[in-house]
Tab-separated table of C-alpha atoms and ligand atoms in Angstrom:
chain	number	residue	atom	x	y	z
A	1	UNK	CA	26.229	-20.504	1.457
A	2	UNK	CA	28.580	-20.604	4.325
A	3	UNK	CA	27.728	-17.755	7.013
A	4	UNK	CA	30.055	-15.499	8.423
A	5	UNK	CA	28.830	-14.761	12.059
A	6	UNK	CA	29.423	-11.468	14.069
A	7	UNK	CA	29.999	-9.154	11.071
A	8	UNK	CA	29.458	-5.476	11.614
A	9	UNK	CA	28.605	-3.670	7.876
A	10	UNK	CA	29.183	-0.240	7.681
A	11	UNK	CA	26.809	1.051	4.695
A	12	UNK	CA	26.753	4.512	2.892
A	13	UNK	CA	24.126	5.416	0.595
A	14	UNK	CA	24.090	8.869	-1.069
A	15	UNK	CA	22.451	8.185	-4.691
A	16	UNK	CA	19.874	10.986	-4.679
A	17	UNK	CA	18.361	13.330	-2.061
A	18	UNK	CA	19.126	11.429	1.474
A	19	UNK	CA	22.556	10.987	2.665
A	20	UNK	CA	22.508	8.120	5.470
A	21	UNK	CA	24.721	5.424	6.851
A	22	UNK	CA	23.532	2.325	8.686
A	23	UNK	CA	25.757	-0.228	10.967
A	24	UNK	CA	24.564	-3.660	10.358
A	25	UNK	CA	25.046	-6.981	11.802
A	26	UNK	CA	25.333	-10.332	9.689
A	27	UNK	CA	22.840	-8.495	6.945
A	28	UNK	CA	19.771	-8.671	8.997
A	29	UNK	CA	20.336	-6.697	12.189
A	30	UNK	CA	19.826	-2.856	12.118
A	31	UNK	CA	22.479	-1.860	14.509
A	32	UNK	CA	21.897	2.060	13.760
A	33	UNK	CA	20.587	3.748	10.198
A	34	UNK	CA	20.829	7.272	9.725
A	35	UNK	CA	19.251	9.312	7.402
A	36	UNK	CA	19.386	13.091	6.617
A	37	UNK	CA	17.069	13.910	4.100
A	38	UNK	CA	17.390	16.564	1.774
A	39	UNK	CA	13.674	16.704	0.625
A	40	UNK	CA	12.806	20.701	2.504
A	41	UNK	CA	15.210	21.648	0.669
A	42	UNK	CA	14.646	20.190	-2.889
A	43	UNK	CA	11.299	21.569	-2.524
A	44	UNK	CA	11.565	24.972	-3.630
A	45	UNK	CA	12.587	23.199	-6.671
A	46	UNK	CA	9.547	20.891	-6.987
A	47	UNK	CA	12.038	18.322	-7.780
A	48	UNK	CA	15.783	16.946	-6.533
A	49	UNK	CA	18.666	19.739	-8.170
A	50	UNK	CA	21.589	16.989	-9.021
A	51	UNK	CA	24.003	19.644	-8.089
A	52	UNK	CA	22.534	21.025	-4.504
A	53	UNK	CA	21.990	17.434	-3.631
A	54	UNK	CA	25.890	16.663	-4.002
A	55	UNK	CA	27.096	19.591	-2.154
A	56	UNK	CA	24.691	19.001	0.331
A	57	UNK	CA	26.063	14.826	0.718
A	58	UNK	CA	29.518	16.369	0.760
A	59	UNK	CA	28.001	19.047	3.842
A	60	UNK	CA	26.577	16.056	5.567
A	61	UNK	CA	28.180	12.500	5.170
A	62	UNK	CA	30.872	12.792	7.868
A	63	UNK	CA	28.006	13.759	10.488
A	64	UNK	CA	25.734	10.911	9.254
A	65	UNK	CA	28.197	7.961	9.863
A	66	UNK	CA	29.642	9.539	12.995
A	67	UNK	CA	25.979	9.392	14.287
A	68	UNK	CA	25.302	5.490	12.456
A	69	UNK	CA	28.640	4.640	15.063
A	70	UNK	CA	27.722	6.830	17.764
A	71	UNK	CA	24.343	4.748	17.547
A	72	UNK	CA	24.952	1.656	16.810
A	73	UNK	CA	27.683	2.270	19.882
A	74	UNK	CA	30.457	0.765	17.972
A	75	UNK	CA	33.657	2.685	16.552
A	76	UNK	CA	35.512	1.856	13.253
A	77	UNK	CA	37.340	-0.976	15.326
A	78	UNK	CA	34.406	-3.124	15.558
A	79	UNK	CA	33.452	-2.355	11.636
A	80	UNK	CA	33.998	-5.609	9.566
A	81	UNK	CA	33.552	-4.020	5.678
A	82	UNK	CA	32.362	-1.279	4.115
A	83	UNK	CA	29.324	-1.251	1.631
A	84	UNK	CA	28.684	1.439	-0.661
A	85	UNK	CA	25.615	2.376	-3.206
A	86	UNK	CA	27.680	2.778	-6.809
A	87	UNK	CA	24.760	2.770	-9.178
A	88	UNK	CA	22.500	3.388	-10.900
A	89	UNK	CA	21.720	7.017	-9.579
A	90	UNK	CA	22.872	10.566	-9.981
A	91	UNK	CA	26.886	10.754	-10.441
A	92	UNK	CA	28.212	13.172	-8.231
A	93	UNK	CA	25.767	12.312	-5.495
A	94	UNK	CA	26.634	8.618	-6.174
A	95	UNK	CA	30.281	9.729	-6.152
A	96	UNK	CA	30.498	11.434	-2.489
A	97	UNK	CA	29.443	7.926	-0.934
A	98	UNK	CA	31.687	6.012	-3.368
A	99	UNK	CA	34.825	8.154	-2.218
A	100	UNK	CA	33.990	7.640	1.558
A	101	UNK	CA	33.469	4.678	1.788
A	102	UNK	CA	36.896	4.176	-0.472
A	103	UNK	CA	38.936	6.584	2.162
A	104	UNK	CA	37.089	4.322	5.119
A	105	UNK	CA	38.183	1.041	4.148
A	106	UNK	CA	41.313	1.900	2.853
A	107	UNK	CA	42.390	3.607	5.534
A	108	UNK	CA	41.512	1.012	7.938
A	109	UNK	CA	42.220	-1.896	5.735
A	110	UNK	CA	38.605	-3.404	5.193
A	111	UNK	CA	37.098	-5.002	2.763
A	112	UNK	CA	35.142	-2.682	0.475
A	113	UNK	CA	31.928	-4.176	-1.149
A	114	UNK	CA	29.953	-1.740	-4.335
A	115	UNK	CA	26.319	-2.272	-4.113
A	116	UNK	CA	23.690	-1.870	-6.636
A	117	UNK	CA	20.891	0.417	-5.343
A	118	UNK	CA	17.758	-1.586	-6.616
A	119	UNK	CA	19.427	-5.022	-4.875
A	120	UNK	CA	19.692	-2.372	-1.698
A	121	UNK	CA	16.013	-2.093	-2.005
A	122	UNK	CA	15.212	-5.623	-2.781
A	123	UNK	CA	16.957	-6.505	0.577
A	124	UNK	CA	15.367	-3.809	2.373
A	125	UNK	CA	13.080	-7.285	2.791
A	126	UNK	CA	15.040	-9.574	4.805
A	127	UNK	CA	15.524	-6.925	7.651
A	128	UNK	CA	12.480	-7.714	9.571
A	129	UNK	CA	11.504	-11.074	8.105
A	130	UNK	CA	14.487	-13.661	8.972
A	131	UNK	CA	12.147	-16.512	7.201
A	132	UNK	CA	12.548	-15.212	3.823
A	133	UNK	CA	14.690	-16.291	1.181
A	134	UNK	CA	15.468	-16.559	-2.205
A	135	UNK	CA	13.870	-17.864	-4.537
A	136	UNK	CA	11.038	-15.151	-4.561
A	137	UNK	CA	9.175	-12.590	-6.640
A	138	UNK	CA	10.137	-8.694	-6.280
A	139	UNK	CA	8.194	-6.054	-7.541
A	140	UNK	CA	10.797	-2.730	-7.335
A	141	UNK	CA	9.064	0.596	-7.266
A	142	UNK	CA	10.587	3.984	-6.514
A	143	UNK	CA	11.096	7.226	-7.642
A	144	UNK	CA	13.156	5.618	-10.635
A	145	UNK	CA	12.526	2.067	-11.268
A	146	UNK	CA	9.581	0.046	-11.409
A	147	UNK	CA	10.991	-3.539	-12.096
A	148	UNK	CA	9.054	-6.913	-11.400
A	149	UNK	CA	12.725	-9.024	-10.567
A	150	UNK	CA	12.957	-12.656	-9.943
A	151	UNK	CA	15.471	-12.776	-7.056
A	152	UNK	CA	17.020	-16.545	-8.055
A	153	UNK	CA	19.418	-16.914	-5.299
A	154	UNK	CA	21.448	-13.781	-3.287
A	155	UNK	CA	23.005	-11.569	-6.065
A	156	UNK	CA	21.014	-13.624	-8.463
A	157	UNK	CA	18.415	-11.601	-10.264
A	158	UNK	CA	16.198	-11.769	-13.763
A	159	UNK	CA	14.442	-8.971	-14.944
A	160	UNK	CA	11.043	-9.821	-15.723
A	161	UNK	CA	8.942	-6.875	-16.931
A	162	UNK	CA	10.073	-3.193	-16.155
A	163	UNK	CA	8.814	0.519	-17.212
A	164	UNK	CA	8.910	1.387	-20.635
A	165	UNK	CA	8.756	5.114	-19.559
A	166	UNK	CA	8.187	7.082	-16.504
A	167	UNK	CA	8.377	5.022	-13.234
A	168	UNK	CA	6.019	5.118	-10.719
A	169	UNK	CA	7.098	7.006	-8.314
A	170	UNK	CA	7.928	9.516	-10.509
A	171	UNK	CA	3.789	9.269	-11.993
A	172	UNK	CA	2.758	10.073	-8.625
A	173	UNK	CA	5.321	13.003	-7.977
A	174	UNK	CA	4.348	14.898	-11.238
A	175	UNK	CA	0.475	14.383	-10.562
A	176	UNK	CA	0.679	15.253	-6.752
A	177	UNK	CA	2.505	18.587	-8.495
A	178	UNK	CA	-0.386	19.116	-11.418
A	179	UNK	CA	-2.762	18.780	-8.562
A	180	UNK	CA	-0.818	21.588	-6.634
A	181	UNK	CA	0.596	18.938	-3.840
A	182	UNK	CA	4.219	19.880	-3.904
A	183	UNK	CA	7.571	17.412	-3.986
A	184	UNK	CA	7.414	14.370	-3.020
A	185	UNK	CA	4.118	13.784	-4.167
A	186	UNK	CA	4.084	10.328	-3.170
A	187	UNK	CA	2.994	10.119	0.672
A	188	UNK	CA	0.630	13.514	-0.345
A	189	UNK	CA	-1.378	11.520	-2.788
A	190	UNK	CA	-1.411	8.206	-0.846
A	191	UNK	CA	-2.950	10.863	2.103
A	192	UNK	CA	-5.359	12.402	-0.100
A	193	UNK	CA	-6.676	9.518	-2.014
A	194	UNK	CA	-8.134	8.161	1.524
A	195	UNK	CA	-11.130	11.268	1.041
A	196	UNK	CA	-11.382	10.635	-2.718
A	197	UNK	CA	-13.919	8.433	-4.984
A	198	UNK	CA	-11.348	5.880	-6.776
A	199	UNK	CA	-14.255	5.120	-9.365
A	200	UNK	CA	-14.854	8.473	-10.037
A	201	UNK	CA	-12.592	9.240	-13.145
A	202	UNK	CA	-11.709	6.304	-15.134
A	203	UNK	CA	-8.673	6.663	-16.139
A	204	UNK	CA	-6.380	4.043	-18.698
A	205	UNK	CA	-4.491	0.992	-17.897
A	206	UNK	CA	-1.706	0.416	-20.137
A	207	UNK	CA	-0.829	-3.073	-21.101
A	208	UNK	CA	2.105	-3.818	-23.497
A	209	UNK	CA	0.860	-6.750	-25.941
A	210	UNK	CA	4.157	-8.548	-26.008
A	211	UNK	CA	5.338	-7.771	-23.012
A	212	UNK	CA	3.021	-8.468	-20.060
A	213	UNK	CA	5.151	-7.494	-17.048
A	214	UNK	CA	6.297	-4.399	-19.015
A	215	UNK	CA	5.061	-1.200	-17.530
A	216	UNK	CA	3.970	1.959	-18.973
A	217	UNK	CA	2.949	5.148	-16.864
A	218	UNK	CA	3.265	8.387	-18.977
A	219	UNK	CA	-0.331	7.523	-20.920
A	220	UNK	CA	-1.677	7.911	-17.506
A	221	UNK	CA	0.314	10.914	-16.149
A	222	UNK	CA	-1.184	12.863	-19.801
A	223	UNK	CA	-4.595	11.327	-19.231
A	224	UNK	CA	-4.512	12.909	-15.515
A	225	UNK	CA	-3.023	16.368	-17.216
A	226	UNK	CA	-5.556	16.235	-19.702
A	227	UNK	CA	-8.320	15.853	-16.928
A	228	UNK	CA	-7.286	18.513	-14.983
A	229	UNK	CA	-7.041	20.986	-17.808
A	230	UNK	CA	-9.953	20.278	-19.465
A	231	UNK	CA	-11.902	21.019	-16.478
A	232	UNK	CA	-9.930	24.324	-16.019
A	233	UNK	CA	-10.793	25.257	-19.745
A	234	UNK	CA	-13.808	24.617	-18.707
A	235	UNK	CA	-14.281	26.722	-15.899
A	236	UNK	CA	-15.133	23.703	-13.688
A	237	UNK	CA	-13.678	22.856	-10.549
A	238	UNK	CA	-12.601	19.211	-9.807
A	239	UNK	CA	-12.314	17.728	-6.784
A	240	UNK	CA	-8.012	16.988	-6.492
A	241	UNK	CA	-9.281	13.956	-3.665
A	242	UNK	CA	-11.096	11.874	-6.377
A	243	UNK	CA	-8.491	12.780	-9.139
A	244	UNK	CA	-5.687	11.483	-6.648
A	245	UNK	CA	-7.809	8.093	-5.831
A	246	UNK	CA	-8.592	7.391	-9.085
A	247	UNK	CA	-5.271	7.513	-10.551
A	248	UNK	CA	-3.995	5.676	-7.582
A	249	UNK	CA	-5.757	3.157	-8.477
A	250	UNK	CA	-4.703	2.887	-12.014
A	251	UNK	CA	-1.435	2.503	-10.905
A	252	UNK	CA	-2.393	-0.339	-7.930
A	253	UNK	CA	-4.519	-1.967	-10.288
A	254	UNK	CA	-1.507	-2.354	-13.047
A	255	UNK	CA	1.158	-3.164	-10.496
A	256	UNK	CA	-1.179	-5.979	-8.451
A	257	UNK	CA	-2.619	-7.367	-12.008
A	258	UNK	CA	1.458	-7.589	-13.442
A	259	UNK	CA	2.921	-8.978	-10.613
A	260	UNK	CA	0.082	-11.842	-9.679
A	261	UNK	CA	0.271	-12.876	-13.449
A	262	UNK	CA	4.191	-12.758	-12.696
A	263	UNK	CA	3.762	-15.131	-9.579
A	264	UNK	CA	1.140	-17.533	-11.106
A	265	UNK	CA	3.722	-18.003	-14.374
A	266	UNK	CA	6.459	-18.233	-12.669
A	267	UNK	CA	5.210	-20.577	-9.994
A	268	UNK	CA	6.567	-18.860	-6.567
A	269	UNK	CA	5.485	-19.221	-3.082
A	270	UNK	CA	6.866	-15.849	-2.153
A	271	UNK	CA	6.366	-12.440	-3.224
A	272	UNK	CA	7.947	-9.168	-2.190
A	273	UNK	CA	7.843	-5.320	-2.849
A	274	UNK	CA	10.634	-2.532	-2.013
A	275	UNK	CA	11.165	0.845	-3.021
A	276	UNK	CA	9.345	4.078	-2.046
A	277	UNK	CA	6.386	2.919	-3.684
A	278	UNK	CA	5.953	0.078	-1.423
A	279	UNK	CA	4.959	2.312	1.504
A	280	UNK	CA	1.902	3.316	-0.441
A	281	UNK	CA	-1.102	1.978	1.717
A	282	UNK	CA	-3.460	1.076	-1.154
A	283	UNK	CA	-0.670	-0.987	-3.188
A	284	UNK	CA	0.277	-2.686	0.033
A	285	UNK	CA	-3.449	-3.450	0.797
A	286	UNK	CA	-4.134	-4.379	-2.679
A	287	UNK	CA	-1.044	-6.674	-2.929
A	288	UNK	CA	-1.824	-8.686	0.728
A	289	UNK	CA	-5.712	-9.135	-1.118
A	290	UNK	CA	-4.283	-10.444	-4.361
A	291	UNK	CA	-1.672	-12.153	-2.232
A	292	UNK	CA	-3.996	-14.044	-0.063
A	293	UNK	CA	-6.474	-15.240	-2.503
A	294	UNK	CA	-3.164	-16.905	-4.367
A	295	UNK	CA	-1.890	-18.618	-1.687
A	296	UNK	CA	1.560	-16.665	-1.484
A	297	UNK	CA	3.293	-15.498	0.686
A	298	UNK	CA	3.983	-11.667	1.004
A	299	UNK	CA	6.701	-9.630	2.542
A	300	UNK	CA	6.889	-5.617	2.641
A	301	UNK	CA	9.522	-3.390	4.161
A	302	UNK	CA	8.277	-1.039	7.203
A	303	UNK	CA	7.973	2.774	5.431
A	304	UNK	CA	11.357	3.726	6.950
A	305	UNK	CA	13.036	0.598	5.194
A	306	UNK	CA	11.258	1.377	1.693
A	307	UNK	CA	12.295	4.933	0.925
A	308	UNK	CA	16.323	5.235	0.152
A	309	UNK	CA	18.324	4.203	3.559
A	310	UNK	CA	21.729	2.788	4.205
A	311	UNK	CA	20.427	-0.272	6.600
A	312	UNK	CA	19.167	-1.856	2.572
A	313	UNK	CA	22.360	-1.437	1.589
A	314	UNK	CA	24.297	-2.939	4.594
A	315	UNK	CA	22.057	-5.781	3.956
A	316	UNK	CA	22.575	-6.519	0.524
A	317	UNK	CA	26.184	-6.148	1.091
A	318	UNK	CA	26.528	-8.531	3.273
A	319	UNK	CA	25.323	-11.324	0.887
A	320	UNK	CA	27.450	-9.514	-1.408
A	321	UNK	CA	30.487	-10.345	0.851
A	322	UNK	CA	29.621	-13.935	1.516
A	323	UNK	CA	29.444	-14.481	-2.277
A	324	UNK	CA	32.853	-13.210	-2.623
A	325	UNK	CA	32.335	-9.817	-4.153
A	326	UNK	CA	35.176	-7.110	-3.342
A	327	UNK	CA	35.973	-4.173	-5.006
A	328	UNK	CA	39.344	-1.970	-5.467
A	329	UNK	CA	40.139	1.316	-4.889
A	330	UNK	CA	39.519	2.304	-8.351
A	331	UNK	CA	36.084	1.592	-7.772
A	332	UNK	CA	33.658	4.462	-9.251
A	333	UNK	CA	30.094	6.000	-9.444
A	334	UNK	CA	28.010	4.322	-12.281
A	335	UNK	CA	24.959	6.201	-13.232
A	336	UNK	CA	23.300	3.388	-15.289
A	337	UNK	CA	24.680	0.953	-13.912
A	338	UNK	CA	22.287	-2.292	-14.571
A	339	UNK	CA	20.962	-4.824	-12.246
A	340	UNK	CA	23.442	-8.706	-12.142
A	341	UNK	CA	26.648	-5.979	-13.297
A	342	UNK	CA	29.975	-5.945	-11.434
B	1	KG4	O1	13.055	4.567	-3.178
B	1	KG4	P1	12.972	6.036	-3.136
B	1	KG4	O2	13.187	6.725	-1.827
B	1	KG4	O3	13.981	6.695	-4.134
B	1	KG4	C1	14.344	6.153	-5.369
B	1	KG4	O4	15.173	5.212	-5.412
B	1	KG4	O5	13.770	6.640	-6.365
B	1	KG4	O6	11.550	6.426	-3.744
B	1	KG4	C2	11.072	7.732	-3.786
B	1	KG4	C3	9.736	7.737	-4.477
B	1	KG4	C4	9.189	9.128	-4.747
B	1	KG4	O7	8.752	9.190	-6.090
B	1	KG4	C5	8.026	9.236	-3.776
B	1	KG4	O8	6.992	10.095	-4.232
B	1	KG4	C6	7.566	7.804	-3.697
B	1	KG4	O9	8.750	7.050	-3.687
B	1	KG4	N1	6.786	7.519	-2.467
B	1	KG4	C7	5.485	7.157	-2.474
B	1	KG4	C8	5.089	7.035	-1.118
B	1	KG4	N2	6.181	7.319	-0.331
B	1	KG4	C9	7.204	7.613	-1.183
B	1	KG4	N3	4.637	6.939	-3.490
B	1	KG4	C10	3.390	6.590	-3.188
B	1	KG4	N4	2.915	6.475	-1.915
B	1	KG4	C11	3.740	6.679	-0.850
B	1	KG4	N5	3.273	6.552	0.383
B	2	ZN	ZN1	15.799	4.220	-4.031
């Protein structure tokens, strides 16, 4: 692939609750990346309101890209193309980005490039680690995806296994909130689980019989529900630190065991997560162990590049634009939209 040197991205990402923009140079260098999250607000909600989280995009995007210039210390003038997040995600979140970053580049004539948020993620990888490249295992898991991707080449992808229900993220949000944690349960449980037994409550392990790098979570969300209440009904107290570790690791243990299984079939030297997920200490312990004894290589995104940003999608976008991918002005939001789509 030829390269195109001295490109400055400019990269929006609004597809749930953090509106941020990110300058970045010839997809690898983090010039600026901006993000205003919306979470204290969500809160009060226990959970992200579709509607506030639009309004509030629409309150904040100018501000956030001003600052991603201001940072970066570069002005539209020195901006190359403009990436945007277009799917999958919530619509009229998705659709504030989508109609900046349309005004942007057609106002100053640029090349406009429609991302897809999971590839965002997947690239969150090659920020900090120039050596990797495709071809390489991905395991994907945020808030609302947990895929296990075979990156093939750039913009190449194959869906290997992916949840047949609730993703992970969203497993550990609703038991941080049975537990009484609050929204986002994520980083709370990953916190709490360091004072907690993980062998204390066994809890289940789906596996999908003909599908092995299918996932399953809600069996385990119920079984932790089930827990909790039955030692309410019973008027015993439970100790939310061992119920937190040991459901942790019933997710690790599923993601490392589905992945490795991945790798070894598929033969690869690499292997990479991304998401939100993949700030979560035990899975990225667990993953470097299973890594190690395999022989593979593995790659993980600091915390700041894992949750949603716009330096991900300034990344993927600019492997995007070397592959020749430019969208029009009628370019719009796609909820759903799926992974390999244009
Ligand atoms: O990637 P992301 O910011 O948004 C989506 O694309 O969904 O992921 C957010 C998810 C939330 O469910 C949050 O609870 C989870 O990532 N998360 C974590 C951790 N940090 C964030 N889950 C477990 N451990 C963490 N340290
Ligand atoms: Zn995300």
């Amino acid at each position: 692939m030829k390269e195109i040197r001295d490109m400055n991205i400019l990269a929006i990402e609004s597809s749930c609750d953090e509106t941020a923009a990110a300058v970045v140079h010839n997809g690898r260098e983090v010039c600026s990346n901006i993000i205003s999250s919306q979470i204290e607000l969500h809160k009060l909600y226990g959970g992200v309101v579709p509607e506030i989280a639009s309004r509030k995009h629409i309150e904040k995007i100018n501000q956030v890209i001003e600052e991603a210039l201001r940072e970066a210390q570069v002005t539209l003038d020195d901006i190359d193309a403009v990436a945007v997040t277009y799917g999958p995600g919530l619509v009229g979140a998705l659709l504030v980005g989508v109609a900046e970053a349309k005004a942007i580049a057609y106002a100053r004539h640029l090349p406009l490039i429609g991302v897809h948020h999971i590839e965002g993620h997947i690239s969150a990888n090659y920020i900090e680690h120039p050596d990797l490249e495709p071809p390489f295992l991905c395991l994907v898991v945020s808030g609302g995806h947990t895929h296990l991707v075979c990156v093939r080449d750039y913009g190449k992808y194959e869906i290997l296994g992916r949840t047949r229900d609730d993703a992970a993220g969203e497993a550990y949000d609703k038991v941080a909130r049975a537990i009484g944690l609050g929204y986002p349960g994520g980083p709370k449980i990953d916190r709490l689980a360091k004072e907690g037994d993980p062998d204390a409550i066994s809890f289940p392990r789906a596996h999908i019989a003909d599908a092995p790098f299918d996932f399953s979570f809600s069996g385990l969300k119920s079984a932790v529900l089930n827990y909790i209440n039955g030692c309410q009904m019973k008027g015993e107290t439970f100790r939310p630190a061992d119920v937190a570790a040991s459901f942790q690791k019933a997710v690790v243990d599923v993601l490392v065991e589905h992945s490795m299984r991945a790798a070894e079939e598929y033969g690869m030297g690499r292997f990479a997560i991304a998401g939100g997920v993949a700030s979560n200490s035990a899975l990225r312990e667990s993953m470097k162990k299973a890594c190690g004894e395999r022989d593979l290589k593995f790659y993980h995104p600091s915390p700041i590049f894992c949750t949603d940003n716009a330096a991900m999608i300034g990344a993927a976008g600019y492997y995007e634009y070397l592959a020749g991918t430019r969208h029009g002005w009628d370019l719009n939001a796609v909820p759903n939209l799926k992974l390999g789509e244009r």
